[in-house]
Short mmCIF file of C-alpha atoms and ligand atoms in Angstrom, two decimals:
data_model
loop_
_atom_site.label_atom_id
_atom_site.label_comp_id
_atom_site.label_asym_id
_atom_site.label_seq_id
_atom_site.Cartn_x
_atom_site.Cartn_y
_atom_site.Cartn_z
CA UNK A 1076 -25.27 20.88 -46.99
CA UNK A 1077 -27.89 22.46 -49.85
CA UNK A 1078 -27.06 21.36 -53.23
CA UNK A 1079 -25.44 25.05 -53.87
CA UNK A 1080 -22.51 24.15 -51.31
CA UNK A 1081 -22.14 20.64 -52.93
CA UNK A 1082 -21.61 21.82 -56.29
CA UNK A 1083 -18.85 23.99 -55.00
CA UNK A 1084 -17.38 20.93 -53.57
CA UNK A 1085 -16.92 19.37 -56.79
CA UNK A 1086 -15.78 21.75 -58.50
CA UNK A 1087 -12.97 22.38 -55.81
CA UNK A 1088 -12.52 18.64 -56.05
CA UNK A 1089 -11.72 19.36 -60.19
CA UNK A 1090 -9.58 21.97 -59.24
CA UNK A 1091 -7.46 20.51 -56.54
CA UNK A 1092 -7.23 16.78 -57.21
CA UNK A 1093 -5.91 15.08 -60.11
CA UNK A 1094 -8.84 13.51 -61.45
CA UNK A 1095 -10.93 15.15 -59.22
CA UNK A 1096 -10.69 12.44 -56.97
CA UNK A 1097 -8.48 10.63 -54.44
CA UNK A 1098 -8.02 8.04 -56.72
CA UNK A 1099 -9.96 5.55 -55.14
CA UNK A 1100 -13.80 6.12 -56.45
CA UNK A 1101 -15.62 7.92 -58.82
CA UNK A 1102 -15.66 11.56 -58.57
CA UNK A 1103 -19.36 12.33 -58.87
CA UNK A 1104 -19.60 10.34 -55.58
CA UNK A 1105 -18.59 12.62 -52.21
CA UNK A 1106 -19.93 11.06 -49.15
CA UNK A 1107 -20.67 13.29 -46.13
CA UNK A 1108 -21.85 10.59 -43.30
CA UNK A 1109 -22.11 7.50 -42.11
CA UNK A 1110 -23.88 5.51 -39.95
CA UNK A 1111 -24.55 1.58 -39.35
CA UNK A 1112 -24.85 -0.16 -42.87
CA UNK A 1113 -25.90 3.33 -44.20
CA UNK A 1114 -24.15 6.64 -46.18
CA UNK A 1115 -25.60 9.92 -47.85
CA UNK A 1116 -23.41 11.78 -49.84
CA UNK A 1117 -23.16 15.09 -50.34
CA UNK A 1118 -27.04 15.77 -51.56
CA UNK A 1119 -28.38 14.26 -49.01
CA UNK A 1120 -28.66 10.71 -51.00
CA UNK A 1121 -28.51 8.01 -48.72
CA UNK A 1122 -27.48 4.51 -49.80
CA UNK A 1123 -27.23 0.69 -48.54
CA UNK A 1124 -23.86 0.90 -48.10
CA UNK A 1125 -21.82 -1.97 -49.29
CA UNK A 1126 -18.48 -0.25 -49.87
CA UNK A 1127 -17.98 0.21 -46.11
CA UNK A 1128 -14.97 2.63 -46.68
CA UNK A 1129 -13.49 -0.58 -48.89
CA UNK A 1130 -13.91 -2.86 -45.78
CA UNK A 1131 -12.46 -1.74 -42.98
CA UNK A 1132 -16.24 -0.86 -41.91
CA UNK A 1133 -16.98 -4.17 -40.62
CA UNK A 1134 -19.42 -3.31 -37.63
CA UNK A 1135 -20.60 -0.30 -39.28
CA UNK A 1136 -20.07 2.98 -39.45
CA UNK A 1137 -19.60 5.55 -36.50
CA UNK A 1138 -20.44 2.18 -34.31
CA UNK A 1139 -21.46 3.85 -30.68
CA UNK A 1140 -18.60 1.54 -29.03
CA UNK A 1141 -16.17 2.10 -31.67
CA UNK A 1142 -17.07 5.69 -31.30
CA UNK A 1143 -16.40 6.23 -27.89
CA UNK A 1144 -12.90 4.40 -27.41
CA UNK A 1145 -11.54 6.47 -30.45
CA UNK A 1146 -12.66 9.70 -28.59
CA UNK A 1147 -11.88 8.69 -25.34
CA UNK A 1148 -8.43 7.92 -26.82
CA UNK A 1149 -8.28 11.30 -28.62
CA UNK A 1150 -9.21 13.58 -25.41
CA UNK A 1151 -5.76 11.81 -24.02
CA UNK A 1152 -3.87 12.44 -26.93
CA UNK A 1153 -3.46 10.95 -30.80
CA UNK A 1154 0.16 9.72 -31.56
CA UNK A 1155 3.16 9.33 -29.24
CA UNK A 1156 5.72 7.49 -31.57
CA UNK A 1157 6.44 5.26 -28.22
CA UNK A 1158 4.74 2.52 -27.56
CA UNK A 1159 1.63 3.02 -25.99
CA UNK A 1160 -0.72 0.29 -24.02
CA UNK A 1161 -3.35 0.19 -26.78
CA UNK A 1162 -1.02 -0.67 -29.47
CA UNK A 1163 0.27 -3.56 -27.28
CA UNK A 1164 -3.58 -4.73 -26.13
CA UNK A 1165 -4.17 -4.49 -29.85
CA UNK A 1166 -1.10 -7.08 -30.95
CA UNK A 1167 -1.92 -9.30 -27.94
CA UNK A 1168 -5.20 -9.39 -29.50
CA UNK A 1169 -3.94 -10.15 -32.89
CA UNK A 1170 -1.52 -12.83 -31.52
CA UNK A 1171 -4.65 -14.59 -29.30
CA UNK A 1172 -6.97 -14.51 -33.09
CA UNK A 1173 -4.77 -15.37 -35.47
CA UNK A 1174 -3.11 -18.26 -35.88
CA UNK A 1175 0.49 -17.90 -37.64
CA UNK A 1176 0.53 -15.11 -35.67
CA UNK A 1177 3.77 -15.21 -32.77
CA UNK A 1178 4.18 -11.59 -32.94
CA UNK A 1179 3.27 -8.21 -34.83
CA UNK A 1180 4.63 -5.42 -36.26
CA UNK A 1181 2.34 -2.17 -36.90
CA UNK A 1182 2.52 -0.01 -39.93
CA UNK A 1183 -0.15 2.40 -41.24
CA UNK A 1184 -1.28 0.75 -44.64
CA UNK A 1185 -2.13 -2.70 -45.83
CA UNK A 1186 0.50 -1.65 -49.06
CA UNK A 1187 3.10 -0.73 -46.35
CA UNK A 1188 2.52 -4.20 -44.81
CA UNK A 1189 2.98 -6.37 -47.59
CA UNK A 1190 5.92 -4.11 -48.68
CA UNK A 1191 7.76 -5.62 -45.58
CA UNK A 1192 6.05 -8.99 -45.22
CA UNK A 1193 7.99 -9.27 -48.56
CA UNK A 1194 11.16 -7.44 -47.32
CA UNK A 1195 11.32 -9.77 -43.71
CA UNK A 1196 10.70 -12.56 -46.19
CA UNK A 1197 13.54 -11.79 -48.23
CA UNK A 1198 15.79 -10.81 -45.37
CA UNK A 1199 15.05 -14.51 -43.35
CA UNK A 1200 15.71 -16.31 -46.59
CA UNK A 1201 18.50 -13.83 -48.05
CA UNK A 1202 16.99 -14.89 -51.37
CA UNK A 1203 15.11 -11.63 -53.47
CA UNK A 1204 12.34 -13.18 -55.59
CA UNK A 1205 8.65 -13.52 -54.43
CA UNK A 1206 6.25 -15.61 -56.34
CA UNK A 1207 2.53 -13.86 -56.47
CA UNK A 1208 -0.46 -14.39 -58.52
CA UNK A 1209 -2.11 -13.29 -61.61
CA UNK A 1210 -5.23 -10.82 -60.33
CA UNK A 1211 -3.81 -11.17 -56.52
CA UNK A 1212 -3.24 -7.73 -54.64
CA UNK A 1213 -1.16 -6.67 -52.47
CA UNK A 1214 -1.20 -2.76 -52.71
CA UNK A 1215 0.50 -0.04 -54.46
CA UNK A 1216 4.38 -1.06 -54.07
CA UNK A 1217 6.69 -1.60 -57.21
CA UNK A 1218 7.00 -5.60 -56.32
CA UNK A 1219 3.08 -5.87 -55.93
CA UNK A 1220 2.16 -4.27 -58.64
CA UNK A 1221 3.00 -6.96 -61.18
CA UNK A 1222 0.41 -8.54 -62.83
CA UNK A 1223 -2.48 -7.47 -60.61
CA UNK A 1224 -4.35 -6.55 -63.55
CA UNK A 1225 -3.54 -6.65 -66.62
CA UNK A 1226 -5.61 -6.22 -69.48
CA UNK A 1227 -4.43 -9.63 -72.06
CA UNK A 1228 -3.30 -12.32 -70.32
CA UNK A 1229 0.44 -12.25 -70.05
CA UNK A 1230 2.73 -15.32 -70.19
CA UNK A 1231 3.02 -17.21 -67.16
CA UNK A 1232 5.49 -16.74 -65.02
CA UNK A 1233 6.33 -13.34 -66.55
CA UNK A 1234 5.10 -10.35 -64.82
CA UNK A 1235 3.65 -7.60 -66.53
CA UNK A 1236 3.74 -4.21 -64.50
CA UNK A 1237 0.53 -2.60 -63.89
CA UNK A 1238 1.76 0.88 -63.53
CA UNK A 1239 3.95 3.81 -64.74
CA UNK A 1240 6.76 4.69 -62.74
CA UNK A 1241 7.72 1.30 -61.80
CA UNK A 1242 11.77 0.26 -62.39
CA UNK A 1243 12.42 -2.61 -65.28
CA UNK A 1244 14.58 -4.19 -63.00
CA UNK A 1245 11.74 -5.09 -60.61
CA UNK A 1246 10.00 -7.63 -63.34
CA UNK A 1247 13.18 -9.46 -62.62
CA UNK A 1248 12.62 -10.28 -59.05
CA UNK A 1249 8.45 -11.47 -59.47
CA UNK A 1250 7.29 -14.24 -60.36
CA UNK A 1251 3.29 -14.63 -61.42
CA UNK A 1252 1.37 -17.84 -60.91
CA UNK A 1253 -1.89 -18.71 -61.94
CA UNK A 1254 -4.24 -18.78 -58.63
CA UNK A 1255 -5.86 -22.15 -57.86
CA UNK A 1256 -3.54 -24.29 -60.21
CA UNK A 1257 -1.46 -25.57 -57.03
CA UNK A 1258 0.43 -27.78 -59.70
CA UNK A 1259 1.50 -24.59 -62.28
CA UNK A 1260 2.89 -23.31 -58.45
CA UNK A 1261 4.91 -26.57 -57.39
CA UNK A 1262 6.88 -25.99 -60.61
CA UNK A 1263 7.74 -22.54 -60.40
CA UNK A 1264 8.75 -22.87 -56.74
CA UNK A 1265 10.82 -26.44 -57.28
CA UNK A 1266 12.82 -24.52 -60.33
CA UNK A 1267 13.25 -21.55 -58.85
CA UNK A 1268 13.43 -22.28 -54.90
CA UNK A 1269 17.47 -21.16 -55.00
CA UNK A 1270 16.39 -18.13 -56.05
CA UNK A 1271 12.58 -17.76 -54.00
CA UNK A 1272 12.44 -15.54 -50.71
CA UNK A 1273 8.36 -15.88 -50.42
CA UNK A 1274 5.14 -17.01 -51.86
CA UNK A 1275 2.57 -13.98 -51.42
CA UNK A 1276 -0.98 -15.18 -51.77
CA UNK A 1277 -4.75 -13.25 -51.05
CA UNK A 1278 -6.12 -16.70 -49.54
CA UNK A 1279 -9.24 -15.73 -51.04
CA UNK A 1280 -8.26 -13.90 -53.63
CA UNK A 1281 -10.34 -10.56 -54.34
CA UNK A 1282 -13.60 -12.69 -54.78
CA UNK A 1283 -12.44 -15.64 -55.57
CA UNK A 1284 -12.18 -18.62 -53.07
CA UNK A 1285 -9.48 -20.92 -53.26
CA UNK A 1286 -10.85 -24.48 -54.67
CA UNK A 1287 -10.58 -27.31 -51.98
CA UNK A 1288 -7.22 -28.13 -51.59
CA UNK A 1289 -5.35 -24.99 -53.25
CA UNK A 1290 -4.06 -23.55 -50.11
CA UNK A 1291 -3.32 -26.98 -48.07
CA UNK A 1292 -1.06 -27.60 -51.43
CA UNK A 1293 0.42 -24.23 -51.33
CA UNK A 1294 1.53 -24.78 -47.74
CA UNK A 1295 2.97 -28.02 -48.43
CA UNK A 1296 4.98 -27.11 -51.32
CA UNK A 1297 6.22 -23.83 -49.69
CA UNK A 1298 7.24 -26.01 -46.62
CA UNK A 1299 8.64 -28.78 -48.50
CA UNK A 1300 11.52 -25.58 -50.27
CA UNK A 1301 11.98 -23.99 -47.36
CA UNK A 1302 10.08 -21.04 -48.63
CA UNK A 1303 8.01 -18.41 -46.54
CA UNK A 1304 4.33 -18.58 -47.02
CA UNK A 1305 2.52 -15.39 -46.60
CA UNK A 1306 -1.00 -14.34 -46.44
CA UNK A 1307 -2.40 -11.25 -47.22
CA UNK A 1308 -5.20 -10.87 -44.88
CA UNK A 1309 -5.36 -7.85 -45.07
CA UNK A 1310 -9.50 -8.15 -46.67
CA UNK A 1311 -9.86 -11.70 -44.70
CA UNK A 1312 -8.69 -11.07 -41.55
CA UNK A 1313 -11.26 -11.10 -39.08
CA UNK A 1314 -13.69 -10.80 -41.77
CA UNK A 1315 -14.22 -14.46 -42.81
CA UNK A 1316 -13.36 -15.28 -39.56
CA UNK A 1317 -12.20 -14.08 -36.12
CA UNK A 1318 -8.60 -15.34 -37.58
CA UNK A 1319 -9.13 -14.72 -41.01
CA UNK A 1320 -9.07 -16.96 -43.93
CA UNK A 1321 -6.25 -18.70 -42.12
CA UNK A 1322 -8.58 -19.77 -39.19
CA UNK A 1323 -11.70 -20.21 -42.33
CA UNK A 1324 -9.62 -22.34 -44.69
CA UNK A 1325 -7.53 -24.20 -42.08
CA UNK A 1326 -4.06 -23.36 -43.63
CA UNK A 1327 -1.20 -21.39 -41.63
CA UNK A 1328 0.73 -19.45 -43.45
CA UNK A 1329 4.48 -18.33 -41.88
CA UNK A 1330 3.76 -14.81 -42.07
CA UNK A 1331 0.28 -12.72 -42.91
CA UNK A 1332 -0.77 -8.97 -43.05
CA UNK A 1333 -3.52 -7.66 -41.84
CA UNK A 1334 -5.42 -3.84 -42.17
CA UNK A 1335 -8.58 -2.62 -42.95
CA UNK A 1336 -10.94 -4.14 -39.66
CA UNK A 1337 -7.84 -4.34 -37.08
CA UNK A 1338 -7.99 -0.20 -37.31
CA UNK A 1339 -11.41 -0.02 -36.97
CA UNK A 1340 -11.60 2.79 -39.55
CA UNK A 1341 -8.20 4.44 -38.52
CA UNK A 1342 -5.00 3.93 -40.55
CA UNK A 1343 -3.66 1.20 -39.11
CA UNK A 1344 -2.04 -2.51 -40.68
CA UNK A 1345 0.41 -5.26 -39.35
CA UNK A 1346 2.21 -7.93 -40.59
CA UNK A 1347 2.46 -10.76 -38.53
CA UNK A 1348 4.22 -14.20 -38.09
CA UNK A 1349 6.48 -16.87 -36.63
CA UNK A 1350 8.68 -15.70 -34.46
CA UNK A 1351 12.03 -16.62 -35.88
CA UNK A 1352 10.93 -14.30 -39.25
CA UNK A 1353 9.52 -11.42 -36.94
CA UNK A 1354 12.88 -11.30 -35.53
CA UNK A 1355 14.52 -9.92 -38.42
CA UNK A 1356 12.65 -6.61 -37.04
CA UNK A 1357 14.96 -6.88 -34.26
CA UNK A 1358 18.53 -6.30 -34.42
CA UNK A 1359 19.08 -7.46 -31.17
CA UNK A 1360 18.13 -11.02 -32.14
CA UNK A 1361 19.40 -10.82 -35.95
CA UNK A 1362 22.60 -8.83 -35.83
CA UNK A 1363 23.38 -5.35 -38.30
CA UNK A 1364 23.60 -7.53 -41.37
CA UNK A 1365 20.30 -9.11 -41.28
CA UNK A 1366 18.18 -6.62 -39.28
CA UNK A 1367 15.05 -5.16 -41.18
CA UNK A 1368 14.81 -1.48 -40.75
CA UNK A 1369 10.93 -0.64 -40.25
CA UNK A 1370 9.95 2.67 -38.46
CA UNK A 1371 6.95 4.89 -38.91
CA UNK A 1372 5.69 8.12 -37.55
CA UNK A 1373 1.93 6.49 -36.61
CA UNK A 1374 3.25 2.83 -36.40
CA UNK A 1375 0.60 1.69 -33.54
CA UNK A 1376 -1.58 4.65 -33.46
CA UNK A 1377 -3.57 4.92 -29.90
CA UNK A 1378 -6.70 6.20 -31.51
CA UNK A 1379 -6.48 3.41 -34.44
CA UNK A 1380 -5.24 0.80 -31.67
CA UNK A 1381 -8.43 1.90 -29.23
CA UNK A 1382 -11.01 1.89 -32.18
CA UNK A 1383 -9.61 -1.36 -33.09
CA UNK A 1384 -9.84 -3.29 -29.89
CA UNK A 1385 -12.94 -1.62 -30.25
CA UNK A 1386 -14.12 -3.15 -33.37
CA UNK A 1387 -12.76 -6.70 -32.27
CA UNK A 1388 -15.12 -7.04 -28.99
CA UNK A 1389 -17.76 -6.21 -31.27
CA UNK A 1390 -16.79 -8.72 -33.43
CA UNK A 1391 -15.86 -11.17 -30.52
CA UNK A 1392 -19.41 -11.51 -29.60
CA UNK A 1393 -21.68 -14.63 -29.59
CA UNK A 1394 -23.68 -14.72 -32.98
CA UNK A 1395 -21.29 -12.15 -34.92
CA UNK A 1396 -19.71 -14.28 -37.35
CA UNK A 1397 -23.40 -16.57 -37.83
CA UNK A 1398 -25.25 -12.98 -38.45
CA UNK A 1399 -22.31 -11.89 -40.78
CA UNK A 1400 -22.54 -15.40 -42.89
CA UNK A 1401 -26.54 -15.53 -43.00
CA UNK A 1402 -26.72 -11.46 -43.99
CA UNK A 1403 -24.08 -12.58 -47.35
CA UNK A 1404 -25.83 -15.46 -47.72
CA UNK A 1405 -29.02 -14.91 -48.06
CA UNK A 1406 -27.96 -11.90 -50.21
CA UNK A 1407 -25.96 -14.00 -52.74
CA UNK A 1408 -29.00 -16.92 -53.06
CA UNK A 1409 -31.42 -13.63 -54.24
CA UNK A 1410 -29.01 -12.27 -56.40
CA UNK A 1411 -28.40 -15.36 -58.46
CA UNK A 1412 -31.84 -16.31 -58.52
CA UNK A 1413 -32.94 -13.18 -59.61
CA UNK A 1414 -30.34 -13.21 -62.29
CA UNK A 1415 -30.95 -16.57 -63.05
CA UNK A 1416 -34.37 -15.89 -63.19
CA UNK A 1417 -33.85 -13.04 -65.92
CA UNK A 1418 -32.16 -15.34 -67.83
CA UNK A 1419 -28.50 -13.65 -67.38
CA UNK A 1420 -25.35 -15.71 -67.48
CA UNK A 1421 -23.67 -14.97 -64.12
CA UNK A 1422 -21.77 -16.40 -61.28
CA UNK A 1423 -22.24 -15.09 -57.84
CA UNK A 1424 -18.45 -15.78 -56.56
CA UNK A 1425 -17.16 -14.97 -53.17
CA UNK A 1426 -17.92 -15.96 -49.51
CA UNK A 1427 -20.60 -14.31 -47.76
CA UNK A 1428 -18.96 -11.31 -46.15
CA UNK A 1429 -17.37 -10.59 -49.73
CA UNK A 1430 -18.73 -10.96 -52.94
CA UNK A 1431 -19.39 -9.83 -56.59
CA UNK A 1432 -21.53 -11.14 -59.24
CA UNK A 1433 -19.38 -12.25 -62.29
CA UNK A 1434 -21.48 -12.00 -65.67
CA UNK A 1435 -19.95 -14.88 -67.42
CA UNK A 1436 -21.54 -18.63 -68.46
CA UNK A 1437 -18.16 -20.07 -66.21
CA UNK A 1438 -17.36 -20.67 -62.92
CA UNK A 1439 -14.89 -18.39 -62.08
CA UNK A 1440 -11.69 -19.75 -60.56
CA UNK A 1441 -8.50 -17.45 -61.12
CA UNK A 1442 -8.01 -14.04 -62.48
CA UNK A 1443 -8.34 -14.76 -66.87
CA UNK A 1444 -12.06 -16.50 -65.63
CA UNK A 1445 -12.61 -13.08 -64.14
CA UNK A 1446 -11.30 -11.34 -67.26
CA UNK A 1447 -14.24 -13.49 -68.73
CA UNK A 1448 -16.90 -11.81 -67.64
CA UNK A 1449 -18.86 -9.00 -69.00
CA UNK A 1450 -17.30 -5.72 -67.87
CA UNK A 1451 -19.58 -3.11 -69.43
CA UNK A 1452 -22.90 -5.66 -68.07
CA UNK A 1453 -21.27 -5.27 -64.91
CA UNK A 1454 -20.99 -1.23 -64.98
CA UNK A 1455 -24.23 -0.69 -66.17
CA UNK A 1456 -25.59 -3.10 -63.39
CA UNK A 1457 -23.71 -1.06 -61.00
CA UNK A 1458 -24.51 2.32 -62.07
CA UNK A 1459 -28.03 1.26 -62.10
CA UNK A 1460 -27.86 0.22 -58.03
CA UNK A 1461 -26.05 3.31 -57.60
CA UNK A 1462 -29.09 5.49 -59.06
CA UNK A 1463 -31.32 3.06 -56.92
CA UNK A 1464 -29.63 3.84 -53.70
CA UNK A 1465 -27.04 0.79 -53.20
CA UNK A 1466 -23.29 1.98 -52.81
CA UNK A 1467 -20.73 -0.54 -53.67
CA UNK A 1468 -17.29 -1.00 -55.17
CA UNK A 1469 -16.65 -2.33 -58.96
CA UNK A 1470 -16.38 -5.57 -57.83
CA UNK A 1471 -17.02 -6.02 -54.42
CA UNK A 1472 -20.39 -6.05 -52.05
CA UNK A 1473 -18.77 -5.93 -48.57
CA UNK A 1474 -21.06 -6.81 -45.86
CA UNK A 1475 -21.63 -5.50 -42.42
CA UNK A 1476 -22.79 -6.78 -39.44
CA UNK A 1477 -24.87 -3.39 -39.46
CA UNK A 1478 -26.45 -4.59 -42.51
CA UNK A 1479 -30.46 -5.24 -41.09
CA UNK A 1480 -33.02 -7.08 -43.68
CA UNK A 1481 -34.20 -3.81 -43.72
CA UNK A 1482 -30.99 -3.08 -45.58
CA UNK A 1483 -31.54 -6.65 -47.30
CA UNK A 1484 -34.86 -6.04 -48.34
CA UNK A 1485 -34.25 -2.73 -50.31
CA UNK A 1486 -31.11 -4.34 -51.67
CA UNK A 1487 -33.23 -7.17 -53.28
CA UNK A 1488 -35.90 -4.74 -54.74
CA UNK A 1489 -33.32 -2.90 -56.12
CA UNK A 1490 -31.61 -5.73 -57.65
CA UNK A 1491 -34.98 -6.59 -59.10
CA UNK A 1492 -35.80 -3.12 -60.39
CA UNK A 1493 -31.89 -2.84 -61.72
CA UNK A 1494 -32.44 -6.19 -63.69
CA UNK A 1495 -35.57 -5.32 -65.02
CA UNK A 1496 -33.76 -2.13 -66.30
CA UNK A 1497 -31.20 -4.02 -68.00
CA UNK A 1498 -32.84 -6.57 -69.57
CA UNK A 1499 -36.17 -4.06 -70.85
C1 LIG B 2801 -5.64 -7.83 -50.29
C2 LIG B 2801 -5.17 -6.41 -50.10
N1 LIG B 2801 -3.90 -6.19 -49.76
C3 LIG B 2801 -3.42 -4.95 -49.56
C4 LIG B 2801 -4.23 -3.84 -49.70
C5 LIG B 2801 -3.67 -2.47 -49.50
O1 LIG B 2801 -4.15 -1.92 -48.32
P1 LIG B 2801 -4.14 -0.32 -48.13
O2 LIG B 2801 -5.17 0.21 -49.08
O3 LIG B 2801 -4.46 -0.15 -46.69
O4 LIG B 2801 -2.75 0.14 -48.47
C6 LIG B 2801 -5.57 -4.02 -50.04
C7 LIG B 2801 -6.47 -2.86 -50.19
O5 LIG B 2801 -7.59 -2.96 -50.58
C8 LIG B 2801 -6.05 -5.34 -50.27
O6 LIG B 2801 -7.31 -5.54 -50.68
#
């Protein structure tokens, strides 16, 4: 496309989009292709990319394998609302990776999945509050967004909503934690585990690890109140590890969600769990007054369930995970030397498939250490890659096993040239 025809495609996007935009990423920014660890917008820019479609684009994009199960899929036909094989290959798979995982239910969105993670939660304990955490995310739903990001630090446990639209009464049900203070948690549940249906926790929280400890606590404190842990997997899962953070970390949760890699591009999420929760999906087990109502029109979508099984024998391979590691690795150790080097304050924080730089003199452990940081340093730095050909979210540098030190190499010299810029 000449630049003539992308013009008209912004201006189209002004006209027809609130924002210009689908709400997820800067409007000046419309991406035409992908492929492997690679995008070019609509100007024929082409960037490192390390947005990867905001993770799902684990193995890169338009992988040849991935590829050709999606189309194969799609030549036989794209939704059926019945089960299909696929679908069931692709929750056999789930329940094989992950551990907490007895059995699966599919929905089309990670938001969708925590939505009833929280709801089968509430229905096994017939209790109505969930506990979550300053900073932690669970998508777009009144409950989750509480405290995801707000802009002072609130008052502990009090949630403060982080959107328009949502109801009062909804603060009342929420409960907000500080993340990696295991002891702030063991209070709120103790006093409040009459009234607690769940405990809703990012294991690894945006880019934040949990410190040593922090989840083995959580799970003993949500075990010793009879209160569901849940996980939301949905960036972890099979991204830290074949069975997410809960395989990684070496903490089972009760139930978990996962999205983003298990569609392999495709809208497709699950929640998944023990059994005797997962049953409240079926009335037959449950009975009327405690069965969870949960249908959706592309619930276990063939295409997404093909390009999914897809993605996971990629993934499944010798050397995937090692590669993954290494590529995030050896990325973070330049980018804090080279910052370190220029004499800038900043923490690289995340695990090496996932991870941001934070430009603050702290360690960052919970959401108010993020808050810490420099904001603006960070945009500029950002906007600087951008103009330097690295794509990547506000916070985030998602890696991909299509990443090659090719990839690695012009990422460094850009970091370099984007440092030099800042500091000059
Ligand atoms: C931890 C986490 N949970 C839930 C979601 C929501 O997923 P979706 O965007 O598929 O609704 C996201 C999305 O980024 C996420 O990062």
């Amino acid at each position: 496309m000449d630049d003539t025809t992308a013009t008209d495609v912004y201006a189209t996007a002004r006209r027809v989009l609130p924002g210009g935009t689908f709400g997820n990423f800067p409007a000046e920014v419309v991406i035409r292709e992908g492929r492997g660890g690679r995008v070019w917008d609509e100007e024929g820019r082409e960037y490192v990319d390390y947005l990867l479609g905001s993770g799902p684009m684990l193995v890169g994009h338009a992988h040849p394998e991935v590829t050709a199960a999606a189309q194969a899929q799609i030549a036989k036909g794209t939704t059926f609302f019945a089960n299909n094989r696929l679908g069931i290959e692709l929750a056999e798979a789930i329940v094989e990776a992950v551990p907490c995982a007895e059995q699966v239910r599919f929905v089309s969105s990670g938001s969708e999945a925590d939505l009833y993670a929280m709801r089968a939660a509430r229905a096994f304990t017939r209790r109505d509050k969930i506990l979550k955490f300053e900073g932690g995310y669970h998508g777009m739903s009144d409950y989750s967004l509480m405290s995801l990001a707000p802009p002072r630090s609130g008052n502990f446990p009090l949630p403060l909503p982080d959107s328009a639209g949502i109801p009062k009464s909804v603060r009342d049900e929420v409960i907000i934690a500080p993340f990696n203070d295991a002891d702030a948690v063991a209070d709120l549940v103790r006093e409040h585990r009459d009234e607690l249906a769940g405990v809703i926790v990012e294991p690894f929280q945006r880019i934040i690890p949990p410190l040593p400890g922090f989840l083995a606590a959580l799970r003993k404190i949500t075990a010793a109140n009879g209160v569901p842990l849940i996980f939301d997997e949905v960036v972890t899962g099979f991204r830290l590890a074949y069975g997410g953070a809960q395989e990684y970390y070496g903490v089972v949760p009760d139930l978990c969600t996962l999205g983003k890699v298990i569609g392999g591009g495709f809208p497709l999420a699950a929640i998944a769990g023990k059994a005797e929760i997962m049953a409240h999906f079926d009335k037959s087990q449950v009975g009327d007054a405690n069965f969870l109502v949960q249908i959706g029109t592309l619930s276990g979508n063939p295409v997404a369930a093909a390009a999914g099984l897809a993605t996971l024998a990629v993934l499944r391979r010798p050397g995937a995970y090692e590669q993954l590691h290494a590529t995030g690795r050896e990325l973070m150790a330049a980018l804090g030397g080279l910052l370190k080097a220029a004499g800038i304050a900043a923490q690289i924080s995340g695990e090496p498939p996932l991870f941001d730089v934070v430009f603050s003199a702290e360690p960052v452990r919970d959401y108010r250490g993020t808050l810490a940081g420099d904001a603006g340093l960070l945009r500029r730095f950002n906007a600087l890659l951008r103009e330097r050909g690295i794509l990547k979210g506000e916070s985030k540098y998602y890696i991909s096993l299509a990443h090659t030190p090719e990839d690695v190499r012009f990422t460094i010299e850009a970091w370099q040239s984007a440092i030099k810029a800042l500091t000059a």
